[in-house]
PDB file of C-alpha atoms in Angstrom:
ATOM      1  CA  MET F  18      -7.862  12.797  -7.725  1.00 69.00           C
ATOM      2  CA  PRO F  19      -8.973  15.964  -5.957  1.00 85.00           C
ATOM      3  CA  ALA F  20     -12.593  16.856  -5.297  1.00 83.00           C
ATOM      4  CA  LYS F  21     -14.211  19.338  -7.700  1.00 84.00           C
ATOM      5  CA  SER F  22     -16.447  21.003  -5.103  1.00 89.00           C
ATOM      6  CA  THR F  23     -16.768  21.387  -1.360  1.00 88.00           C
ATOM      7  CA  ALA F  24     -19.976  19.330  -1.438  1.00 88.00           C
ATOM      8  CA  GLN F  25     -18.114  16.442  -3.070  1.00 87.00           C
ATOM      9  CA  ARG F  26     -15.257  16.720  -0.578  1.00 89.00           C
ATOM     10  CA  LYS F  27     -17.679  16.669   2.357  1.00 91.00           C
ATOM     11  CA  LEU F  28     -19.538  13.661   0.939  1.00 88.00           C
ATOM     12  CA  MET F  29     -16.287  11.718   0.630  1.00 89.00           C
ATOM     13  CA  ALA F  30     -15.217  12.670   4.155  1.00 91.00           C
ATOM     14  CA  ILE F  31     -18.510  11.375   5.537  1.00 91.00           C
ATOM     15  CA  ALA F  32     -18.223   8.196   3.438  1.00 91.00           C
ATOM     16  CA  GLU F  33     -14.691   7.652   4.692  1.00 90.00           C
ATOM     17  CA  HIS F  34     -15.260   8.313   8.401  1.00 90.00           C
ATOM     18  CA  ASN F  35     -19.013   7.815   9.079  1.00 89.00           C
ATOM     19  CA  PRO F  36     -20.522   5.689   6.277  1.00 89.00           C
ATOM     20  CA  SER F  37     -23.658   4.993   8.311  1.00 91.00           C
ATOM     21  CA  GLU F  38     -24.584   8.706   8.113  1.00 90.00           C
ATOM     22  CA  LEU F  39     -24.775   8.708   4.304  1.00 88.00           C
ATOM     23  CA  PHE F  40     -28.131   9.114   2.580  1.00 90.00           C
ATOM     24  CA  ASP F  41     -29.354   5.974   0.826  1.00 89.00           C
ATOM     25  CA  LYS F  42     -28.835   7.509  -2.626  1.00 86.00           C
ATOM     26  CA  ASN F  43     -25.133   8.085  -1.828  1.00 86.00           C
ATOM     27  CA  LYS F  44     -24.351   4.676  -0.331  1.00 88.00           C
ATOM     28  CA  LYS F  45     -23.431   3.185  -3.715  1.00 89.00           C
ATOM     29  CA  ILE F  46     -20.083   5.008  -3.581  1.00 85.00           C
ATOM     30  CA  LEU F  47     -19.037   2.804  -0.671  1.00 87.00           C
ATOM     31  CA  GLY F  48     -18.834  -0.254  -2.908  1.00 88.00           C
ATOM     32  CA  SER F  49     -17.527   1.485  -5.999  1.00 88.00           C
ATOM     33  CA  MET F  50     -14.585   3.410  -4.492  1.00 87.00           C
ATOM     34  CA  SER F  51     -11.515   2.293  -2.645  1.00 89.00           C
ATOM     35  CA  LYS F  52     -10.681   3.813   0.746  1.00 88.00           C
ATOM     36  CA  GLU F  53      -7.587   5.361  -0.842  1.00 91.00           C
ATOM     37  CA  LYS F  54      -9.629   7.189  -3.498  1.00 89.00           C
ATOM     38  CA  MET F  55     -12.128   8.362  -0.887  1.00 87.00           C
ATOM     39  CA  HIS F  56      -9.258   9.716   1.178  1.00 90.00           C
ATOM     40  CA  ASP F  57      -7.844  11.572  -1.849  1.00 88.00           C
ATOM     41  CA  PHE F  58     -11.196  13.294  -2.413  1.00 84.00           C
ATOM     42  CA  ALA F  59     -11.790  13.957   1.294  1.00 88.00           C
ATOM     43  CA  SER F  60      -8.341  15.471   1.841  1.00 89.00           C
ATOM     44  CA  THR F  61      -8.713  18.101  -0.913  1.00 87.00           C
ATOM     45  CA  LYS F  62      -8.252  21.655   0.357  1.00 89.00           C
ATOM     46  CA  GLU F  63     -11.507  23.638   0.167  1.00 83.00           C
ATOM     47  CA  LYS F  64      -9.937  26.997  -0.597  1.00 87.00           C
ATOM     48  CA  GLY F  65     -10.984  28.090  -4.077  1.00 86.00           C
ATOM     49  CA  LEU F  66     -13.460  25.234  -4.631  1.00 84.00           C
ATOM     50  CA  PRO F  67     -17.043  26.051  -5.593  1.00 83.00           C
ATOM     51  CA  GLU F  68     -19.821  24.866  -3.273  1.00 85.00           C
ATOM     52  CA  HIS F  69     -21.435  22.819  -6.065  1.00 81.00           C
ATOM     53  CA  VAL F  70     -20.594  21.967  -9.666  1.00 81.00           C
ATOM     54  CA  GLU F  71     -23.371  21.718 -12.238  1.00 75.00           C
ATOM     55  CA  SER F  72     -23.871  18.352 -13.879  1.00 68.00           C
ATOM     56  CA  LYS F  73     -22.971  17.683 -17.509  1.00 63.00           C
ATOM     57  CA  LYS F  74     -26.689  17.473 -18.328  1.00 60.00           C
ATOM     58  CA  ALA F  75     -27.205  21.041 -17.115  1.00 56.00           C
ATOM     59  CA  GLU F  76     -24.247  22.237 -19.204  1.00 52.00           C
ATOM     60  CA  VAL F  77     -25.591  20.501 -22.320  1.00 54.00           C
ATOM     61  CA  GLY F  78     -29.001  22.056 -21.714  1.00 57.00           C
ATOM     62  CA  GLU F  79     -27.441  25.513 -21.489  1.00 59.00           C
ATOM     63  CA  VAL F  80     -25.535  24.989 -24.749  1.00 58.00           C
ATOM     64  CA  LYS F  81     -28.722  23.859 -26.503  1.00 64.00           C
ATOM     65  CA  ALA F  82     -30.637  26.838 -25.159  1.00 64.00           C
ATOM     66  CA  LYS F  83     -27.925  29.221 -26.351  1.00 69.00           C
ATOM     67  CA  SER F  84     -27.816  27.644 -29.813  1.00 72.00           C
ATOM     68  CA  VAL F  85     -31.629  27.812 -30.107  1.00 69.00           C
ATOM     69  CA  ALA F  86     -31.582  31.461 -29.052  1.00 74.00           C
ATOM     70  CA  LYS F  87     -28.830  32.180 -31.573  1.00 76.00           C
ATOM     71  CA  ALA F  88     -30.803  30.417 -34.340  1.00 74.00           C
ATOM     72  CA  ASP F  89     -33.904  32.469 -33.479  1.00 77.00           C
ATOM     73  CA  LYS F  90     -31.853  35.659 -33.611  1.00 77.00           C
ATOM     74  CA  LEU F  91     -30.451  34.727 -37.032  1.00 75.00           C
ATOM     75  CA  LYS F  92     -33.965  34.026 -38.339  1.00 77.00           C
ATOM     76  CA  LYS F  93     -35.119  37.448 -37.167  1.00 77.00           C
ATOM     77  CA  ILE F  94     -32.157  39.103 -38.898  1.00 76.00           C
ATOM     78  CA  LYS F  95     -32.874  37.249 -42.141  1.00 74.00           C
ATOM     79  CA  ASN F  96     -36.538  38.275 -41.974  1.00 77.00           C
ATOM     80  CA  LEU F  97     -35.556  41.914 -41.435  1.00 74.00           C
ATOM     81  CA  ARG F  98     -33.274  41.805 -44.476  1.00 74.00           C
ATOM     82  CA  LYS F  99     -36.158  40.591 -46.633  1.00 69.00           C
ATOM     83  CA  LEU F 100     -38.155  43.714 -45.807  1.00 66.00           C
TER      84      LEU F 100
END
């Protein structure tokens, strides 16, 4: 499975080659991933990868914000039609 961002690729390379240099919050990947999977992520080519990928929570928040904005716009249109 290839990495989805350069940050993820770099994290996996550090975990694979220098696990002692990982931040405490990232050390849980050492126990949850096999060396083979880590190597697959770490060996992904960086060309064309974004630096970071937004989390699913951020995407959901953007969708909610857009739908709220769209609802507000529709309310304004309905109010204008009443006039």
